[in-house]
PDB file of C-alpha atoms in Angstrom:
ATOM      1  CA  MET U 878      -5.127 -59.989  23.942  1.00 66.00           C
ATOM      2  CA  HIS U 879      -6.652 -63.203  25.279  1.00 91.00           C
ATOM      3  CA  ILE U 880      -3.813 -65.299  26.695  1.00 97.00           C
ATOM      4  CA  HIS U 881      -4.465 -68.344  28.868  1.00 98.00           C
ATOM      5  CA  PRO U 882      -2.517 -68.103  32.145  1.00 97.00           C
ATOM      6  CA  SER U 883      -0.713 -71.383  31.432  1.00 98.00           C
ATOM      7  CA  ALA U 884       0.599 -70.259  28.018  1.00 98.00           C
ATOM      8  CA  LEU U 885       4.330 -69.481  27.814  1.00 98.00           C
ATOM      9  CA  ILE U 886       5.075 -66.499  25.576  1.00 98.00           C
ATOM     10  CA  ASP U 887       8.581 -65.118  25.291  1.00 98.00           C
ATOM     11  CA  PRO U 888       8.689 -61.374  26.070  1.00 98.00           C
ATOM     12  CA  LYS U 889      10.412 -60.750  22.722  1.00 98.00           C
ATOM     13  CA  ALA U 890       7.567 -62.300  20.708  1.00 98.00           C
ATOM     14  CA  GLU U 891       5.391 -59.769  18.855  1.00 98.00           C
ATOM     15  CA  LEU U 892       1.683 -60.519  19.129  1.00 98.00           C
ATOM     16  CA  ASP U 893      -1.110 -58.191  18.086  1.00 98.00           C
ATOM     17  CA  SER U 894      -3.462 -57.228  20.891  1.00 97.00           C
ATOM     18  CA  THR U 895      -6.283 -59.259  19.306  1.00 98.00           C
ATOM     19  CA  VAL U 896      -4.365 -62.562  19.192  1.00 98.00           C
ATOM     20  CA  GLU U 897      -5.745 -65.433  21.287  1.00 98.00           C
ATOM     21  CA  VAL U 898      -3.469 -68.083  22.802  1.00 98.00           C
ATOM     22  CA  GLY U 899      -4.820 -71.250  24.411  1.00 98.00           C
ATOM     23  CA  ALA U 900      -3.720 -73.259  27.410  1.00 98.00           C
ATOM     24  CA  TYR U 901      -0.164 -74.618  27.547  1.00 98.00           C
ATOM     25  CA  SER U 902       0.855 -73.178  24.203  1.00 98.00           C
ATOM     26  CA  ILE U 903       4.463 -71.995  23.792  1.00 98.00           C
ATOM     27  CA  ILE U 904       5.546 -69.065  21.620  1.00 98.00           C
ATOM     28  CA  GLY U 905       9.226 -68.294  21.076  1.00 98.00           C
ATOM     29  CA  PRO U 906      11.137 -65.017  20.938  1.00 98.00           C
ATOM     30  CA  ASN U 907      11.360 -64.610  17.158  1.00 98.00           C
ATOM     31  CA  VAL U 908       7.658 -65.090  16.436  1.00 98.00           C
ATOM     32  CA  THR U 909       5.384 -62.372  15.025  1.00 98.00           C
ATOM     33  CA  ILE U 910       1.597 -62.899  14.893  1.00 98.00           C
ATOM     34  CA  ALA U 911      -0.838 -60.424  13.312  1.00 98.00           C
ATOM     35  CA  GLU U 912      -4.347 -59.471  14.308  1.00 98.00           C
ATOM     36  CA  GLY U 913      -7.236 -61.882  14.680  1.00 98.00           C
ATOM     37  CA  THR U 914      -5.171 -65.073  14.795  1.00 98.00           C
ATOM     38  CA  LYS U 915      -6.222 -67.758  17.258  1.00 98.00           C
ATOM     39  CA  ILE U 916      -3.723 -70.220  18.714  1.00 98.00           C
ATOM     40  CA  GLY U 917      -5.352 -73.249  20.323  1.00 98.00           C
ATOM     41  CA  PRO U 918      -4.055 -75.196  23.333  1.00 98.00           C
ATOM     42  CA  HIS U 919      -0.784 -77.133  23.298  1.00 98.00           C
ATOM     43  CA  VAL U 920       0.579 -75.426  20.162  1.00 98.00           C
ATOM     44  CA  VAL U 921       4.321 -74.737  19.863  1.00 99.00           C
ATOM     45  CA  ILE U 922       5.403 -71.843  17.619  1.00 99.00           C
ATOM     46  CA  GLU U 923       9.134 -71.212  17.442  1.00 98.00           C
ATOM     47  CA  GLY U 924      11.935 -70.145  15.095  1.00 98.00           C
ATOM     48  CA  HIS U 925      11.873 -66.998  12.993  1.00 98.00           C
ATOM     49  CA  THR U 926       8.180 -67.366  12.218  1.00 98.00           C
ATOM     50  CA  THR U 927       5.808 -64.718  10.866  1.00 99.00           C
ATOM     51  CA  ILE U 928       2.063 -65.394  10.942  1.00 99.00           C
ATOM     52  CA  GLY U 929      -0.500 -63.137   9.263  1.00 98.00           C
ATOM     53  CA  ARG U 930      -4.090 -62.197  10.052  1.00 98.00           C
ATOM     54  CA  ASN U 931      -7.088 -64.293  11.049  1.00 98.00           C
ATOM     55  CA  ASN U 932      -5.432 -67.688  11.116  1.00 99.00           C
ATOM     56  CA  THR U 933      -6.671 -70.523  13.329  1.00 98.00           C
ATOM     57  CA  PHE U 934      -4.283 -73.108  14.764  1.00 99.00           C
ATOM     58  CA  TYR U 935      -5.813 -76.148  16.412  1.00 98.00           C
ATOM     59  CA  GLN U 936      -4.210 -78.067  19.252  1.00 98.00           C
ATOM     60  CA  PHE U 937      -0.915 -79.957  19.203  1.00 98.00           C
ATOM     61  CA  SER U 938       0.674 -78.419  16.102  1.00 98.00           C
ATOM     62  CA  SER U 939       4.427 -77.747  15.865  1.00 98.00           C
ATOM     63  CA  ILE U 940       5.102 -74.594  13.861  1.00 99.00           C
ATOM     64  CA  GLY U 941       8.530 -73.214  12.965  1.00 98.00           C
ATOM     65  CA  ALA U 942      10.716 -76.044  14.281  1.00 98.00           C
ATOM     66  CA  ALA U 943      14.160 -76.720  12.830  1.00 98.00           C
ATOM     67  CA  PRO U 944      14.264 -78.468   9.442  1.00 98.00           C
ATOM     68  CA  GLN U 945      14.520 -82.233   9.351  1.00 98.00           C
ATOM     69  CA  ASP U 946      17.733 -81.874   7.391  1.00 97.00           C
ATOM     70  CA  LYS U 947      21.136 -83.052   8.621  1.00 96.00           C
ATOM     71  CA  LYS U 948      22.785 -80.081   6.875  1.00 96.00           C
ATOM     72  CA  TYR U 949      20.913 -77.591   9.043  1.00 97.00           C
ATOM     73  CA  ALA U 950      23.345 -75.901  11.429  1.00 97.00           C
ATOM     74  CA  GLY U 951      21.095 -73.461  13.244  1.00 97.00           C
ATOM     75  CA  GLU U 952      21.040 -70.721  10.606  1.00 97.00           C
ATOM     76  CA  PRO U 953      18.322 -68.065  11.165  1.00 96.00           C
ATOM     77  CA  THR U 954      16.009 -69.300   8.415  1.00 98.00           C
ATOM     78  CA  ARG U 955      12.303 -68.514   8.363  1.00 98.00           C
ATOM     79  CA  LEU U 956       8.719 -69.680   8.145  1.00 99.00           C
ATOM     80  CA  GLU U 957       6.098 -67.325   6.703  1.00 99.00           C
ATOM     81  CA  ILE U 958       2.358 -67.974   6.970  1.00 99.00           C
ATOM     82  CA  GLY U 959      -0.177 -65.667   5.312  1.00 98.00           C
ATOM     83  CA  ASP U 960      -3.769 -64.783   6.200  1.00 99.00           C
ATOM     84  CA  ASN U 961      -7.028 -66.668   6.783  1.00 99.00           C
ATOM     85  CA  ASN U 962      -5.551 -70.143   7.051  1.00 99.00           C
ATOM     86  CA  VAL U 963      -7.025 -73.014   9.056  1.00 99.00           C
ATOM     87  CA  ILE U 964      -4.395 -75.389  10.436  1.00 98.00           C
ATOM     88  CA  ARG U 965      -5.843 -78.437  12.143  1.00 98.00           C
ATOM     89  CA  GLU U 966      -4.417 -80.786  14.775  1.00 98.00           C
ATOM     90  CA  PHE U 967      -0.861 -82.201  14.815  1.00 98.00           C
ATOM     91  CA  CYS U 968       0.486 -80.276  11.819  1.00 98.00           C
ATOM     92  CA  THR U 969       4.251 -79.761  11.471  1.00 98.00           C
ATOM     93  CA  PHE U 970       5.653 -76.824   9.493  1.00 99.00           C
ATOM     94  CA  ASN U 971       9.457 -76.450   9.420  1.00 98.00           C
ATOM     95  CA  LEU U 972      11.811 -73.545   8.787  1.00 98.00           C
ATOM     96  CA  GLY U 973      13.679 -73.148   5.495  1.00 98.00           C
ATOM     97  CA  THR U 974      17.342 -73.899   4.834  1.00 98.00           C
ATOM     98  CA  VAL U 975      20.238 -71.920   3.427  1.00 98.00           C
ATOM     99  CA  GLN U 976      20.580 -74.529   0.679  1.00 97.00           C
ATOM    100  CA  ASP U 977      17.406 -72.995  -0.816  1.00 98.00           C
ATOM    101  CA  ASN U 978      16.104 -69.443  -0.305  1.00 96.00           C
ATOM    102  CA  GLY U 979      15.921 -69.828   3.460  1.00 98.00           C
ATOM    103  CA  VAL U 980      12.163 -69.656   3.895  1.00 98.00           C
ATOM    104  CA  THR U 981       9.190 -72.004   3.981  1.00 99.00           C
ATOM    105  CA  ARG U 982       5.951 -70.295   2.906  1.00 98.00           C
ATOM    106  CA  LEU U 983       2.234 -70.968   3.221  1.00 99.00           C
ATOM    107  CA  GLY U 984       0.010 -68.429   1.454  1.00 98.00           C
ATOM    108  CA  ASN U 985      -3.552 -67.296   2.163  1.00 99.00           C
ATOM    109  CA  ASP U 986      -6.972 -68.909   2.580  1.00 99.00           C
ATOM    110  CA  ASN U 987      -5.666 -72.449   2.873  1.00 99.00           C
ATOM    111  CA  TRP U 988      -7.423 -75.383   4.580  1.00 98.00           C
ATOM    112  CA  ILE U 989      -4.801 -77.642   6.144  1.00 99.00           C
ATOM    113  CA  MET U 990      -6.192 -80.759   7.830  1.00 98.00           C
ATOM    114  CA  ALA U 991      -4.699 -82.864  10.634  1.00 98.00           C
ATOM    115  CA  TYR U 992      -1.171 -84.327  10.568  1.00 98.00           C
ATOM    116  CA  VAL U 993      -0.075 -82.392   7.466  1.00 98.00           C
ATOM    117  CA  HIS U 994       3.688 -81.915   7.133  1.00 98.00           C
ATOM    118  CA  LEU U 995       5.323 -79.004   5.300  1.00 98.00           C
ATOM    119  CA  ALA U 996       9.051 -79.661   5.172  1.00 98.00           C
ATOM    120  CA  HIS U 997      11.819 -77.102   4.807  1.00 98.00           C
ATOM    121  CA  ASP U 998      11.692 -74.672   1.890  1.00 98.00           C
ATOM    122  CA  CYS U 999       8.218 -75.686   0.663  1.00 98.00           C
ATOM    123  CA  GLN U1000       6.345 -72.935  -1.168  1.00 98.00           C
ATOM    124  CA  VAL U1001       2.561 -73.347  -0.956  1.00 99.00           C
ATOM    125  CA  GLY U1002       0.169 -70.934  -2.668  1.00 98.00           C
ATOM    126  CA  ASN U1003      -3.387 -69.857  -1.883  1.00 98.00           C
ATOM    127  CA  ASN U1004      -6.735 -71.635  -1.543  1.00 98.00           C
ATOM    128  CA  VAL U1005      -5.240 -75.108  -1.284  1.00 98.00           C
ATOM    129  CA  ILE U1006      -6.819 -78.033   0.562  1.00 98.00           C
ATOM    130  CA  PHE U1007      -4.498 -80.610   2.087  1.00 99.00           C
ATOM    131  CA  ALA U1008      -6.395 -83.547   3.583  1.00 98.00           C
ATOM    132  CA  ASN U1009      -5.272 -85.537   6.613  1.00 98.00           C
ATOM    133  CA  ASN U1010      -1.692 -86.848   6.595  1.00 98.00           C
ATOM    134  CA  ALA U1011      -0.652 -85.190   3.344  1.00 98.00           C
ATOM    135  CA  ALA U1012       3.111 -84.712   3.505  1.00 98.00           C
ATOM    136  CA  LEU U1013       5.460 -82.537   1.461  1.00 98.00           C
ATOM    137  CA  ALA U1014       9.184 -83.280   1.458  1.00 98.00           C
ATOM    138  CA  GLY U1015      11.694 -80.452   1.189  1.00 98.00           C
ATOM    139  CA  HIS U1016      11.697 -77.836  -1.580  1.00 98.00           C
ATOM    140  CA  VAL U1017       8.237 -78.759  -2.933  1.00 98.00           C
ATOM    141  CA  HIS U1018       6.295 -76.011  -4.755  1.00 98.00           C
ATOM    142  CA  VAL U1019       2.480 -76.120  -4.792  1.00 98.00           C
ATOM    143  CA  GLY U1020       0.340 -73.757  -6.872  1.00 98.00           C
ATOM    144  CA  ASP U1021      -2.991 -72.120  -6.005  1.00 98.00           C
ATOM    145  CA  TRP U1022      -6.192 -74.170  -5.628  1.00 98.00           C
ATOM    146  CA  VAL U1023      -4.387 -77.513  -5.416  1.00 98.00           C
ATOM    147  CA  ILE U1024      -6.138 -80.350  -3.554  1.00 98.00           C
ATOM    148  CA  LEU U1025      -4.148 -83.185  -1.990  1.00 98.00           C
ATOM    149  CA  GLY U1026      -6.104 -86.206  -0.804  1.00 98.00           C
ATOM    150  CA  GLY U1027      -5.387 -87.914   2.492  1.00 98.00           C
ATOM    151  CA  PHE U1028      -2.008 -89.653   2.803  1.00 98.00           C
ATOM    152  CA  THR U1029      -0.628 -87.997  -0.333  1.00 98.00           C
ATOM    153  CA  ASN U1030       3.177 -88.041  -0.267  1.00 98.00           C
ATOM    154  CA  VAL U1031       5.235 -85.648  -2.395  1.00 98.00           C
ATOM    155  CA  HIS U1032       8.916 -86.269  -3.199  1.00 98.00           C
ATOM    156  CA  GLN U1033      11.408 -83.478  -2.581  1.00 98.00           C
ATOM    157  CA  PHE U1034      11.793 -80.803  -5.285  1.00 98.00           C
ATOM    158  CA  CYS U1035       8.499 -81.725  -6.984  1.00 98.00           C
ATOM    159  CA  LYS U1036       6.247 -78.999  -8.385  1.00 98.00           C
ATOM    160  CA  ILE U1037       2.443 -79.205  -8.457  1.00 98.00           C
ATOM    161  CA  GLY U1038       0.687 -76.806 -10.823  1.00 98.00           C
ATOM    162  CA  ALA U1039      -2.379 -74.728  -9.981  1.00 98.00           C
ATOM    163  CA  HIS U1040      -5.779 -76.454  -9.837  1.00 98.00           C
ATOM    164  CA  ALA U1041      -4.265 -79.951  -9.830  1.00 98.00           C
ATOM    165  CA  MET U1042      -5.982 -82.594  -7.700  1.00 98.00           C
ATOM    166  CA  CYS U1043      -4.452 -85.727  -6.153  1.00 98.00           C
ATOM    167  CA  GLY U1044      -6.570 -88.612  -4.936  1.00 97.00           C
ATOM    168  CA  MET U1045      -6.145 -90.339  -1.586  1.00 97.00           C
ATOM    169  CA  GLY U1046      -2.887 -92.196  -1.086  1.00 97.00           C
ATOM    170  CA  THR U1047      -1.144 -90.677  -4.094  1.00 97.00           C
ATOM    171  CA  SER U1048       2.640 -90.980  -4.249  1.00 97.00           C
ATOM    172  CA  LEU U1049       4.160 -88.156  -6.287  1.00 97.00           C
ATOM    173  CA  LEU U1050       7.676 -88.637  -7.599  1.00 97.00           C
ATOM    174  CA  GLN U1051       7.475 -86.199 -10.542  1.00 98.00           C
ATOM    175  CA  ASP U1052       6.003 -82.788 -11.329  1.00 98.00           C
ATOM    176  CA  VAL U1053       2.270 -82.360 -11.921  1.00 98.00           C
ATOM    177  CA  PRO U1054       1.093 -79.908 -14.627  1.00 98.00           C
ATOM    178  CA  PRO U1055      -1.719 -77.474 -13.788  1.00 98.00           C
ATOM    179  CA  PHE U1056      -5.333 -78.726 -13.893  1.00 98.00           C
ATOM    180  CA  VAL U1057      -4.429 -82.428 -13.906  1.00 98.00           C
ATOM    181  CA  MET U1058      -6.173 -85.033 -11.732  1.00 98.00           C
ATOM    182  CA  LEU U1059      -4.084 -87.970 -10.651  1.00 97.00           C
ATOM    183  CA  ASN U1060      -4.007 -90.903  -8.296  1.00 97.00           C
ATOM    184  CA  GLY U1061      -1.997 -93.997  -7.432  1.00 95.00           C
ATOM    185  CA  ASN U1062       1.416 -95.208  -6.329  1.00 94.00           C
ATOM    186  CA  PRO U1063       3.222 -94.273  -8.456  1.00 90.00           C
ATOM    187  CA  ALA U1064       0.863 -91.521  -9.573  1.00 96.00           C
ATOM    188  CA  ALA U1065      -0.919 -91.646 -12.948  1.00 96.00           C
ATOM    189  CA  ALA U1066      -2.931 -88.895 -14.656  1.00 97.00           C
ATOM    190  CA  HIS U1067      -6.696 -89.301 -15.058  1.00 97.00           C
ATOM    191  CA  GLY U1068      -7.953 -86.222 -16.901  1.00 97.00           C
ATOM    192  CA  ILE U1069      -8.385 -82.632 -15.775  1.00 98.00           C
ATOM    193  CA  ASN U1070     -10.141 -81.234 -12.712  1.00 96.00           C
ATOM    194  CA  VAL U1071     -13.266 -80.171 -14.598  1.00 97.00           C
ATOM    195  CA  GLU U1072     -15.580 -79.891 -11.599  1.00 96.00           C
ATOM    196  CA  GLY U1073     -13.091 -77.756  -9.700  1.00 96.00           C
ATOM    197  CA  LEU U1074     -12.656 -75.434 -12.675  1.00 98.00           C
ATOM    198  CA  LYS U1075     -16.417 -75.006 -13.044  1.00 97.00           C
ATOM    199  CA  ARG U1076     -16.705 -74.092  -9.368  1.00 97.00           C
ATOM    200  CA  ARG U1077     -13.998 -71.454  -9.819  1.00 97.00           C
ATOM    201  CA  GLY U1078     -15.747 -69.783 -12.743  1.00 97.00           C
ATOM    202  CA  PHE U1079     -13.831 -71.142 -15.734  1.00 98.00           C
ATOM    203  CA  SER U1080     -15.838 -70.807 -18.941  1.00 97.00           C
ATOM    204  CA  ARG U1081     -16.815 -73.718 -21.166  1.00 97.00           C
ATOM    205  CA  GLU U1082     -14.327 -72.512 -23.786  1.00 97.00           C
ATOM    206  CA  GLN U1083     -11.498 -72.297 -21.251  1.00 98.00           C
ATOM    207  CA  ILE U1084     -12.159 -75.809 -19.965  1.00 98.00           C
ATOM    208  CA  ALA U1085     -12.358 -77.187 -23.514  1.00 98.00           C
ATOM    209  CA  ALA U1086      -8.988 -75.630 -24.364  1.00 98.00           C
ATOM    210  CA  ILE U1087      -7.381 -77.026 -21.213  1.00 98.00           C
ATOM    211  CA  ARG U1088      -8.822 -80.464 -22.019  1.00 98.00           C
ATOM    212  CA  GLN U1089      -7.362 -80.271 -25.526  1.00 98.00           C
ATOM    213  CA  SER U1090      -3.920 -79.455 -24.107  1.00 98.00           C
ATOM    214  CA  TYR U1091      -4.230 -82.399 -21.746  1.00 98.00           C
ATOM    215  CA  LYS U1092      -5.011 -84.695 -24.674  1.00 98.00           C
ATOM    216  CA  LEU U1093      -1.988 -83.440 -26.569  1.00 98.00           C
ATOM    217  CA  ILE U1094       0.255 -84.294 -23.611  1.00 98.00           C
ATOM    218  CA  TYR U1095      -1.345 -87.533 -22.471  1.00 97.00           C
ATOM    219  CA  LYS U1096      -3.499 -89.050 -25.231  1.00 96.00           C
ATOM    220  CA  SER U1097      -1.992 -88.142 -28.586  1.00 96.00           C
ATOM    221  CA  GLY U1098       1.031 -90.438 -28.622  1.00 96.00           C
ATOM    222  CA  LEU U1099       3.292 -87.432 -29.113  1.00 97.00           C
ATOM    223  CA  THR U1100       6.612 -87.091 -27.346  1.00 97.00           C
ATOM    224  CA  LEU U1101       6.682 -84.329 -24.755  1.00 96.00           C
ATOM    225  CA  GLU U1102       8.626 -82.038 -27.077  1.00 97.00           C
ATOM    226  CA  GLU U1103       6.134 -82.690 -29.878  1.00 98.00           C
ATOM    227  CA  ALA U1104       3.272 -81.980 -27.474  1.00 98.00           C
ATOM    228  CA  LYS U1105       4.861 -78.660 -26.513  1.00 97.00           C
ATOM    229  CA  THR U1106       4.997 -77.653 -30.169  1.00 98.00           C
ATOM    230  CA  ALA U1107       1.373 -78.689 -30.677  1.00 98.00           C
ATOM    231  CA  ILE U1108       0.297 -76.660 -27.637  1.00 98.00           C
ATOM    232  CA  ASP U1109       2.170 -73.619 -28.989  1.00 98.00           C
ATOM    233  CA  GLU U1110       0.129 -73.967 -32.179  1.00 97.00           C
ATOM    234  CA  GLN U1111      -3.045 -74.341 -30.147  1.00 98.00           C
ATOM    235  CA  ILE U1112      -2.295 -71.162 -28.163  1.00 97.00           C
ATOM    236  CA  ALA U1113      -1.839 -69.173 -31.375  1.00 97.00           C
ATOM    237  CA  SER U1114      -5.386 -70.086 -32.421  1.00 96.00           C
ATOM    238  CA  LEU U1115      -7.120 -69.106 -29.153  1.00 96.00           C
ATOM    239  CA  GLU U1116      -8.669 -65.903 -27.860  1.00 95.00           C
ATOM    240  CA  ALA U1117      -6.540 -64.207 -25.196  1.00 96.00           C
ATOM    241  CA  ASP U1118      -8.758 -65.070 -22.203  1.00 95.00           C
ATOM    242  CA  VAL U1119      -8.771 -68.736 -23.232  1.00 96.00           C
ATOM    243  CA  ALA U1120      -5.111 -68.897 -24.221  1.00 97.00           C
ATOM    244  CA  LEU U1121      -4.056 -67.567 -20.800  1.00 96.00           C
ATOM    245  CA  HIS U1122      -4.747 -70.854 -19.025  1.00 96.00           C
ATOM    246  CA  VAL U1123      -3.251 -73.014 -21.752  1.00 98.00           C
ATOM    247  CA  GLN U1124      -0.139 -70.866 -21.565  1.00 98.00           C
ATOM    248  CA  SER U1125       0.170 -71.581 -17.831  1.00 97.00           C
ATOM    249  CA  MET U1126       0.258 -75.293 -18.623  1.00 97.00           C
ATOM    250  CA  ARG U1127       2.780 -74.729 -21.398  1.00 97.00           C
ATOM    251  CA  TYR U1128       5.065 -72.654 -19.166  1.00 98.00           C
ATOM    252  CA  PHE U1129       4.904 -75.340 -16.516  1.00 98.00           C
ATOM    253  CA  LEU U1130       6.185 -77.959 -18.955  1.00 97.00           C
ATOM    254  CA  ASP U1131       9.320 -75.882 -19.523  1.00 97.00           C
ATOM    255  CA  ALA U1132       9.774 -75.238 -15.794  1.00 95.00           C
ATOM    256  CA  ALA U1133       9.430 -78.883 -14.719  1.00 96.00           C
ATOM    257  CA  THR U1134      12.656 -80.222 -13.254  1.00 95.00           C
ATOM    258  CA  ARG U1135      11.775 -83.820 -12.350  1.00 96.00           C
ATOM    259  CA  GLY U1136       9.849 -84.737 -15.477  1.00 96.00           C
ATOM    260  CA  ILE U1137       6.056 -84.790 -15.357  1.00 98.00           C
ATOM    261  CA  VAL U1138       3.676 -87.503 -14.199  1.00 97.00           C
ATOM    262  CA  ARG U1139       2.702 -89.081 -17.521  1.00 91.00           C
TER     263      ARG U1139
END
């Protein structure tokens, strides 16, 4: 274990022998950190926080602090961080609340840039990129491979589907279906994330089917309920490996709770 002499680590904290902790960092008693993780200088990790393998925390981040929620009364809620994440400077990740499921989660292989805020009870998947100053309010759910541009702000309880992409300065007040690109304040949809899908190995047929679903929702003049019916008909006509991704968009439409950006 490589611990700087100025770091303050509670004796009850559980750190793997390979963990590195930089100068003046503080680690509380209910923190568990797995092998290969590197904690930079001036990082505070507190609360009931579990951190997986091979993560890198840059200086001045606050991890596992109490929720910014007036209802919070010191309950032993949690923060869970997976493996292979990069968390840059001045990030703030808060614990969950008992008003939700009591845990804030960040998955694996995520690239989190400076000043990003994950509020209480957020659920963030894998392979996301959050650019500088992106901020999630409480209870936000973010799917895999989502990209948030700098200064993106997400309203509480919003859901963002997998592979969606938000441009810089986006203000999200409603749910975002999978694959959709959007921008603006308030946000507006501008097609699907074709380039991202190509980079992730989606076939031409899969992308064409996703584009057709997008058109049914956004370009056809149909009501949302009519678009759902049209997508159901589309799914019935597709091969299984193509239909799979259209189905994920269709399921999302039923699961949306704040209405969708449209």
